[in-house]
XYZ file of C-alpha atoms in Angstrom:
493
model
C 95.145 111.077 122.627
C 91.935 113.009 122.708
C 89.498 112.778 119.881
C 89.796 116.978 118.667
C 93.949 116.156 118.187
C 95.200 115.925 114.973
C 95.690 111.854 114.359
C 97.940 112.680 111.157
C 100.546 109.624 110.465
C 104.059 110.932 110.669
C 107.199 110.029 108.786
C 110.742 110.923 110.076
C 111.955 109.394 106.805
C 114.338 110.863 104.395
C 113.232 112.301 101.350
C 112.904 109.505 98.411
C 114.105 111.819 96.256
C 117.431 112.226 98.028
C 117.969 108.608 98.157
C 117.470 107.306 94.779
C 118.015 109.203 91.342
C 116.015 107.609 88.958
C 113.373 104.618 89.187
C 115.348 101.131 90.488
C 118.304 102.740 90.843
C 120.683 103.329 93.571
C 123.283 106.308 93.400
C 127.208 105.691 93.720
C 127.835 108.091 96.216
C 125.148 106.386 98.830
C 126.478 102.898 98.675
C 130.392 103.289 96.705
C 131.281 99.948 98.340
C 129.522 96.538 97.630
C 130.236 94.322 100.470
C 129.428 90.459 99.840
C 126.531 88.314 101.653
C 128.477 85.659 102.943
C 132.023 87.342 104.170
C 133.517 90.984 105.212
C 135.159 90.722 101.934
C 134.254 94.673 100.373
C 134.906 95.643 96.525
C 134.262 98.514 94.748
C 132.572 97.134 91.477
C 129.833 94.462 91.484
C 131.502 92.110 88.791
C 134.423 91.470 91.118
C 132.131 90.608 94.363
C 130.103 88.327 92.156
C 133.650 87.153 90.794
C 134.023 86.590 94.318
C 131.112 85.115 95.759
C 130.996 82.085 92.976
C 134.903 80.836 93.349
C 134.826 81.715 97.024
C 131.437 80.373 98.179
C 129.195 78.823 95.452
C 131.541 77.078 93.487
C 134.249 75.924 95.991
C 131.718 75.389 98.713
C 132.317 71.506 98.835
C 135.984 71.803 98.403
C 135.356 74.210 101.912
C 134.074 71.848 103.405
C 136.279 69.362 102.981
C 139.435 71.366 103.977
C 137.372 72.575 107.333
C 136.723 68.968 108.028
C 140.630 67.846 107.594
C 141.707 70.393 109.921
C 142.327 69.929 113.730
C 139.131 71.702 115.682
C 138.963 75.207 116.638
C 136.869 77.926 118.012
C 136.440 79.358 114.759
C 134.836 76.366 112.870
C 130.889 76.609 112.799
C 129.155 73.080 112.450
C 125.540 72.808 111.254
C 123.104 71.675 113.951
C 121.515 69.299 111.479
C 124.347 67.549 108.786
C 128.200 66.899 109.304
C 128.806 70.164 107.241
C 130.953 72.732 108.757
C 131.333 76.633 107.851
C 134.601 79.429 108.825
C 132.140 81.653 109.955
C 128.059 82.382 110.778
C 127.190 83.619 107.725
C 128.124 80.532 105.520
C 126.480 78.113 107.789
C 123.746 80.712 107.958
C 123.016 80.862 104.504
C 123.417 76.747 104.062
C 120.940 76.270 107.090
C 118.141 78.291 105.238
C 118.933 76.598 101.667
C 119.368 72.981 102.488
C 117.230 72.550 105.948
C 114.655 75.561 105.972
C 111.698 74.684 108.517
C 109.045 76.324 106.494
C 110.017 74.614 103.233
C 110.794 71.440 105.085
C 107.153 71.461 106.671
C 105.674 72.577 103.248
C 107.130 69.207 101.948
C 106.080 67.207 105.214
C 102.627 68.870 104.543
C 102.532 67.783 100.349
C 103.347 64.271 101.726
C 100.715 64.050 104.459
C 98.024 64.798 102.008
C 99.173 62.619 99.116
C 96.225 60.600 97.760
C 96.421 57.177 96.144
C 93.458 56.092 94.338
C 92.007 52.050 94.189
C 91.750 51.063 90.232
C 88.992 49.153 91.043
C 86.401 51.689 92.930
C 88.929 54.910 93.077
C 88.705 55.288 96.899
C 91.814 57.349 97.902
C 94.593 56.299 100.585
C 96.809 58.394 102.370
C 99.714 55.192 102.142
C 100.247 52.693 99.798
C 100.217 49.697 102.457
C 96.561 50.200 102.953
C 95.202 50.328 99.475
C 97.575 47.315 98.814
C 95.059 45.622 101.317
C 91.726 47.273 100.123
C 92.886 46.234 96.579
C 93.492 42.683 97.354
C 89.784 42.013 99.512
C 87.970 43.032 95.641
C 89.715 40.206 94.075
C 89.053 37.833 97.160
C 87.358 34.660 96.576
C 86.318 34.513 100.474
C 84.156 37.372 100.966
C 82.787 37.219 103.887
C 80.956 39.421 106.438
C 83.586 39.482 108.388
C 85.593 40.727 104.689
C 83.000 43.705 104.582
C 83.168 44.710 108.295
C 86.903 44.500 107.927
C 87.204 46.920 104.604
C 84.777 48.939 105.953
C 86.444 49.690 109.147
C 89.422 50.142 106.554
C 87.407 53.235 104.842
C 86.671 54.421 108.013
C 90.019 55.316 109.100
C 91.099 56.195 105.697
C 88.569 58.875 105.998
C 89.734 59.825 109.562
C 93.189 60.180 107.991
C 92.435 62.729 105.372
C 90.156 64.440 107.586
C 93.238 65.262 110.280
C 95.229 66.206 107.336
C 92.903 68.856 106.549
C 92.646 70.191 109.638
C 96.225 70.293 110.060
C 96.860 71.926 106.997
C 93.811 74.584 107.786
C 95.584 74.934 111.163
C 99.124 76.167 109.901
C 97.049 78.123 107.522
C 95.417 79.946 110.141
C 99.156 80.526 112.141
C 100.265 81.916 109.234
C 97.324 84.373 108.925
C 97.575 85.388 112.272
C 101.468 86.244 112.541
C 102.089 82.762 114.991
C 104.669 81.307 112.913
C 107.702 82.845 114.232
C 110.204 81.541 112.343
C 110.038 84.365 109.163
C 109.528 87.971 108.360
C 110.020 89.905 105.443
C 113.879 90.250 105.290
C 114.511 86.651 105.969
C 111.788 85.418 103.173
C 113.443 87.677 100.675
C 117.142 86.373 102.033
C 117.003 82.658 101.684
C 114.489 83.151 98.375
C 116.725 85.662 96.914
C 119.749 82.884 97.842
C 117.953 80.114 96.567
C 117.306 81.880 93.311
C 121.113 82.391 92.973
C 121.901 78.814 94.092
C 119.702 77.356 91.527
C 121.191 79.545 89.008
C 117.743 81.791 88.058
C 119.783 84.754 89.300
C 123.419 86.203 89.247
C 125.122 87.073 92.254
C 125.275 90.667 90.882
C 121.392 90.923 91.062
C 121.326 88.959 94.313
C 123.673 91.990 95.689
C 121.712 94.172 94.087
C 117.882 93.695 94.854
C 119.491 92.916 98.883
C 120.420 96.861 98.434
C 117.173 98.037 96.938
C 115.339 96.405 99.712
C 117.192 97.858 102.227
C 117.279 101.184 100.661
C 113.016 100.716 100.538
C 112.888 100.052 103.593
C 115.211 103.391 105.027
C 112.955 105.292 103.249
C 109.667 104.343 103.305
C 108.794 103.945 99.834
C 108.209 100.759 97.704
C 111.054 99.885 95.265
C 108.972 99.490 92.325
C 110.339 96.185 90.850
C 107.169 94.160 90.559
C 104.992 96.911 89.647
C 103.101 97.025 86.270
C 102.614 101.191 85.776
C 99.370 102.429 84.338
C 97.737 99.595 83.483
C 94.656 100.362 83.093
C 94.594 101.319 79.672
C 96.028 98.532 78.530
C 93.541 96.367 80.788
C 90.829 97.933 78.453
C 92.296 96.034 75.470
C 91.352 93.052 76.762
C 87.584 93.699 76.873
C 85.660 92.467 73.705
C 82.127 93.736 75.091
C 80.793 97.421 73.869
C 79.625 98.410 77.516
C 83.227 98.651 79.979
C 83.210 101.248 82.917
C 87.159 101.361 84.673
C 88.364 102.939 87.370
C 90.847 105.803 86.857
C 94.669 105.390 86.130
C 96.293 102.409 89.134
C 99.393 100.803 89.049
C 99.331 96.384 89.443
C 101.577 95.203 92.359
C 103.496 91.762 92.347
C 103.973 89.763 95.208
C 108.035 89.322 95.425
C 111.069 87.695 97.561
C 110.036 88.608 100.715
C 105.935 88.741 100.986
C 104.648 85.887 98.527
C 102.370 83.847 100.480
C 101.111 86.520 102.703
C 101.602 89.984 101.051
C 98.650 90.045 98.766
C 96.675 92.405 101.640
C 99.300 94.932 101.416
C 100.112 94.783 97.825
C 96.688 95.194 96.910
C 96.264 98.650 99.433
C 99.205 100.247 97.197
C 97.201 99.379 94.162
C 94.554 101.420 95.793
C 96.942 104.172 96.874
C 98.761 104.144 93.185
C 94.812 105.441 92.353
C 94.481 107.804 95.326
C 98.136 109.673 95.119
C 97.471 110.337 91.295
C 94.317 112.548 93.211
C 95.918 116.098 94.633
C 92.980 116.240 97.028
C 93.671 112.589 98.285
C 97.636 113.454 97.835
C 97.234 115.906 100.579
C 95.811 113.774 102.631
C 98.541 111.029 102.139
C 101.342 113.749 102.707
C 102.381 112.206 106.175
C 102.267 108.673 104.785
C 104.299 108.640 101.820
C 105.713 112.758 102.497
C 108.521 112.358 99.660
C 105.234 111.657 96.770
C 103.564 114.763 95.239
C 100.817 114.520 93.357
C 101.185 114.093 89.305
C 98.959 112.792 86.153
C 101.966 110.787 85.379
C 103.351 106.994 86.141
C 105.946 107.897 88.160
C 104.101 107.730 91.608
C 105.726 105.975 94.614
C 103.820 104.119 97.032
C 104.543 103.384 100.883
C 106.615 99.862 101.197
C 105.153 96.877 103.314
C 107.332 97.794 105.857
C 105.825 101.512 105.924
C 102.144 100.470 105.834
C 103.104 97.873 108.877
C 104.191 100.455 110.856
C 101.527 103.202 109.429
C 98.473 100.751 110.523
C 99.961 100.501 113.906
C 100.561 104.192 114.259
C 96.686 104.284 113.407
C 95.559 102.014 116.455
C 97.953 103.843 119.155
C 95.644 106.615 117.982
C 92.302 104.320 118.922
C 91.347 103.081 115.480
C 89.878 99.680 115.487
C 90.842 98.887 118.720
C 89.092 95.273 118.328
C 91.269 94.118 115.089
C 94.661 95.766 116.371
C 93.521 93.390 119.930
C 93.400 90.476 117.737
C 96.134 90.879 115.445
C 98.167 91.582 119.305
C 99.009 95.877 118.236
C 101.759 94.839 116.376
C 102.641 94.329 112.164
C 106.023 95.678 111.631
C 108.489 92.241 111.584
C 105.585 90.495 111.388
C 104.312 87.956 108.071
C 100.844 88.800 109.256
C 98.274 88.705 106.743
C 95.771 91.921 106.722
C 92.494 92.101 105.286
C 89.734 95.419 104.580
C 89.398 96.479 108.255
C 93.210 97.180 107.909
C 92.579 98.941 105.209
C 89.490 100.992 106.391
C 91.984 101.695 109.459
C 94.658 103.538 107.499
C 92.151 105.136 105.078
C 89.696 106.641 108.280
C 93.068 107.571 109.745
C 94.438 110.306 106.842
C 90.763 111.126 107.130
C 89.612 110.030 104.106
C 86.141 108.367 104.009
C 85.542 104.725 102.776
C 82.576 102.333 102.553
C 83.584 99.157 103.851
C 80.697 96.629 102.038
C 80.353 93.164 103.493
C 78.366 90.587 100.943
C 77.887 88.156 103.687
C 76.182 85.513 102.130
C 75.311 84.119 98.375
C 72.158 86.024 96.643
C 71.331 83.542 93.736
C 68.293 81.247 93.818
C 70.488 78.150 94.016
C 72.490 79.871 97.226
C 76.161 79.876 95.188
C 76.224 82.460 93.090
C 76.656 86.526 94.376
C 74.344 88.855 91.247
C 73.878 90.997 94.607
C 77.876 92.156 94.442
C 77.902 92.121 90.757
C 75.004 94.689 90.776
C 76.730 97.445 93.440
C 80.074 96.930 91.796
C 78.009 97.568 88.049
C 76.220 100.913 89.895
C 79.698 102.250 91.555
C 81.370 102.026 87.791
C 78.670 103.597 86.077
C 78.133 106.469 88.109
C 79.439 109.272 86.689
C 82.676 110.834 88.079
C 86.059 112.593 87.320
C 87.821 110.570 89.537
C 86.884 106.274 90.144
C 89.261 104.455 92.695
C 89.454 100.646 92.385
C 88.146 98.861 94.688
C 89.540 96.325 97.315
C 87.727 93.327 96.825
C 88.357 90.904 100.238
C 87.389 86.865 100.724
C 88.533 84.156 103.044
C 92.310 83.461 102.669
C 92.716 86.072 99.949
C 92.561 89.530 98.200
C 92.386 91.401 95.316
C 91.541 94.081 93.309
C 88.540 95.570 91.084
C 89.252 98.028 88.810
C 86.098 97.654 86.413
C 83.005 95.520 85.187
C 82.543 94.499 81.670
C 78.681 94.131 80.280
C 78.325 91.452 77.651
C 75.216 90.029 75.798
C 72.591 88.606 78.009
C 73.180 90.024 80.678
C 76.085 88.326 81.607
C 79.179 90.566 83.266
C 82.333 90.073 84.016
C 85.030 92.028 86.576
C 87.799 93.290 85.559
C 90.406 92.272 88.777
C 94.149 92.975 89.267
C 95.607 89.830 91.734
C 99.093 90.382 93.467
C 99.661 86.525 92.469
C 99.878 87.937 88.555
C 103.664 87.603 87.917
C 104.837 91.133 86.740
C 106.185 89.411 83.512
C 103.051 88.812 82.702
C 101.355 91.905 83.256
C 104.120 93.791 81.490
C 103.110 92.144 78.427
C 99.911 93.640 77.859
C 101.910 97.240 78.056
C 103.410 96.505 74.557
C 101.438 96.526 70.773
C 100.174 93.125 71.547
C 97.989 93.954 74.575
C 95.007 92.460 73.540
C 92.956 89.427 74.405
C 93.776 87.360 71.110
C 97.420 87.500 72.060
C 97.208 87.173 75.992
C 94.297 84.650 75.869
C 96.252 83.536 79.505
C 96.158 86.793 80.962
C 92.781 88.245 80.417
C 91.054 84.807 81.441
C 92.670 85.747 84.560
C 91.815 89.608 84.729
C 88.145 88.931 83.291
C 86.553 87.193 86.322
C 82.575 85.752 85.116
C 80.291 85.293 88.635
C 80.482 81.719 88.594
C 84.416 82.004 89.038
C 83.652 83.827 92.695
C 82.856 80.412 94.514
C 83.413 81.913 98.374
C 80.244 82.446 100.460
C 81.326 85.841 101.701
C 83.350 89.196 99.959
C 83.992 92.534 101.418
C 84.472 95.367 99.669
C 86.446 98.438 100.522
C 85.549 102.033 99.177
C 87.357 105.360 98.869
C 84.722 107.264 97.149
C 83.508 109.245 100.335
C 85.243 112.138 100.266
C 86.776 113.668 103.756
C 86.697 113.968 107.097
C 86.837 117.380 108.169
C 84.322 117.953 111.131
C 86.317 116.223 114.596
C 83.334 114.690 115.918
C 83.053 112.833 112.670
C 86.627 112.184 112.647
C 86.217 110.794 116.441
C 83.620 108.343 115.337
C 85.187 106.681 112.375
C 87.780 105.208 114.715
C 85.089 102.262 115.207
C 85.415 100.621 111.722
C 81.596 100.096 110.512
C 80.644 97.913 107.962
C 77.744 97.823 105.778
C 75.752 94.326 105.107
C 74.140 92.916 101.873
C 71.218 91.583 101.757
């Protein structure tokens, strides 16, 4: 595509408005027939198919089982690759395979037990196994000690050490796969399947919502637009509750996005850029700008904006590097998001923002600026200056570090110069953040909740943050708009 085209992101989707009549709700007439997750079995109402999903599958599963095994064999038994447990059809087993021998929980577990540590009473050294400490505990109580003794328990230590130090790099290695979209085996319909099934199988939720949020996430994902069921609306003024010092500057209104079923452990990237985009769609100049991402969203002073799903900004990204925007990270994340668990992080962001042509700052605070080399007064200053200056319109910021991301939607000034930022995190459960929009928003009755939104410096322990910026205004001349496709970054100190 040349560079004087017009690189606008386009949407084929239906209208939101069409689909849905109401916030979390799905219309009658769009889905009259509820059809259940683990058979073709189809009812009309959702009390019978959950009537019918706990005497049929969850509650008579074992007498299933049974029965299937009495029988003589035939074509249409299903047996599970790993257990003597046999299913009438690929569904059943389906569901059992991800609920009783999931890889990615089982490898969790394998992980936990790798990196257990056992401690010696006598000079708390810590063992991976209980053998060896057994044998480290016994040579302090020896009445032999010898040098060979020492060279013995020293060797000991030595490959104790060794131990934990494969552990970790094993452990920073499937970290790392995860991050970079190499572990194959999930994406974000099967994470929200087997957590949405293990929810009902542990009895935290009904079959009825089961059904239910399966729908609204396929229904988000038709259309384009986010479903809404972990966000927190407006929550900015409540946020302000929470402050006890006299000097606060906030960002304008934003909304606080959940991580859910399907993209807790790897999300947070994306549910922090529909924070940002709550901010910017509240904006009729940045509205128009967002028009071919999210078409179906006009823009409005109230809470009832709708943001682009994951699934939307996946595919929006990509659509931004087939048009030659940041052609080195779409290379290393291999062009492709959409199916993906990939994590993202503020080039992504500074992608989709230079592609709607909207300008951003993209700040990287590479290394510590305290005396002692841990501490970072050099961010807290520019985030202090970018609240404070004067404006009719403040987006948050996206605030980036190793592993992680979150949000910044203000700075607080207290008494000696200390400060503290005021951050949104997608791991805030949206229980929790719904509980400062009632009468008792306030930091006396939430002491849990604003030591996690009130972030001090010596809380930000990572040796580098980056800092995304939507201030800029827009891109209108081409050669400008030409140039941004190389995503720039400026560094401090």
């Amino acid at each position: 595509m040349s560079s004087d085209e017009d690189c606008r992101i386009v949407s084929n989707e239906p209208s939101y408005s069409a689909a849905v009549s109401g916030k979390n709700k799905i219309s009658s007439d769009q889905v009259p027939k509820f059809t259940c997750p683990m058979c073709p079995q189809v009812c009309e109402e959702l009390c019978i198919i959950e009537a019918h999903i706990e005497n049929e599958h969850l509650n008579g599963l074992e007498e299933q089982i049974s029965e299937d095994n009495s029988k003589p064999f035939n074509s249409a038994v299903h047996a599970c690759p790993l257990c003597s447990q046999t299913f009438k059809d690929t569904l059943s087993l389906e569901f059992h395979f991800r609920a009783q021998h999931d890889v990615l929980q089982n490898e969790e577990s394998t992980s936990k037990a790798q990196t257990l540590k056992l401690s010696c009473p006598v000079c708390l050294f810590e063992f991976c196994s209980e053998e060896p400490l057994a044998q480290h505990v016994n040579l302090h109580f020896s009445t032999d000690i010898s040098n060979d003794v020492d060279e013995e328990l020293a060797r000991k230590l030595e490959q104790e050490e060794r131990c934990l130090m494969q552990n970790k790099e094993r452990d920073d290695f499937k970290r790392l796969q995860s991050m970079h979209g190499f572990d194959q085996g999930r994406n974000l319909n099967r994470q929200c399947d087997a957590n949405l099934f293990r929810s009902v199988k542990k009895g935290n939720m009904s079959a009825v919502d089961y059904h239910e949020k399966r729908i609204m996430l396929k229904m988000s994902e038709k259309i384009g637009l986010d479903d809404g069921s972990s966000a927190t609306l407006d929550i900015t003024n409540h946020i302000r509750k929470l402050t006890v010092a006299q000097s606060t500057h906030m960002c304008s209104a934003v909304d606080h996005y959940a991580a859910s079923f399907g993209d807790s452990g790897w999300g947070c990237g994306y549910r922090n850029l529909q924070m940002l985009l709550s901010a910017l769609l509240r904006n009729p100049q940045y509205a128009d700008r967002l028009l071919n991402l999210c078409p179906s969203t006009s823009s409005t002073s109230d809470s009832s904006i709708k943001v682009p799903s994951i699934s939307r900004l996946q595919s929006a990204i990509e659509e931004a590097w087939k048009m030659g925007f940041d052609e080195q990270g779409c290379e290393q994340l291999g062009g492709k998001l959409s199916g993906t668990c990939k994590w993202i992080g503020a080039t992504e962001i500074a992608t989709l923002l230079a592609s709607c042509r909207i300008r951003y700052r993209l700040i990287d605070f590479h290394r510590p600026t305290s005396a002692d080399g841990k501490l970072h007064p050099a961010l807290f200053d520019w985030v202090k200056n970018y609240f404070e200056e004067t404006s009719e319109f403040k987006p948050p910021l996206y605030f980036q570090h190793q592993g992680h991301s979150r949000t910044i939607i203000g700075i607080e000034e207290r008494a000696q110069g200390n400060a503290r930022l005021l951050i949104l995190d997608p791991s805030h459960k949206s229980d929790q953040m719904r509980l400062l929009t009632n009468n008792s928003g306030s930091a006396q009755n939430n002491p849990a909740i604003a030591k996690k939104i009130l972030v001090p410096m010596a809380a930000l322990k990572a040796k580098q943050y980056q800092i995304v910026c939507a201030d800029g205004g827009f891109v209108v001349d081409e050669h400008e708009y030409s140039q941004s496709r190389v995503i720039r970054s400026t560094r401090i100190p």
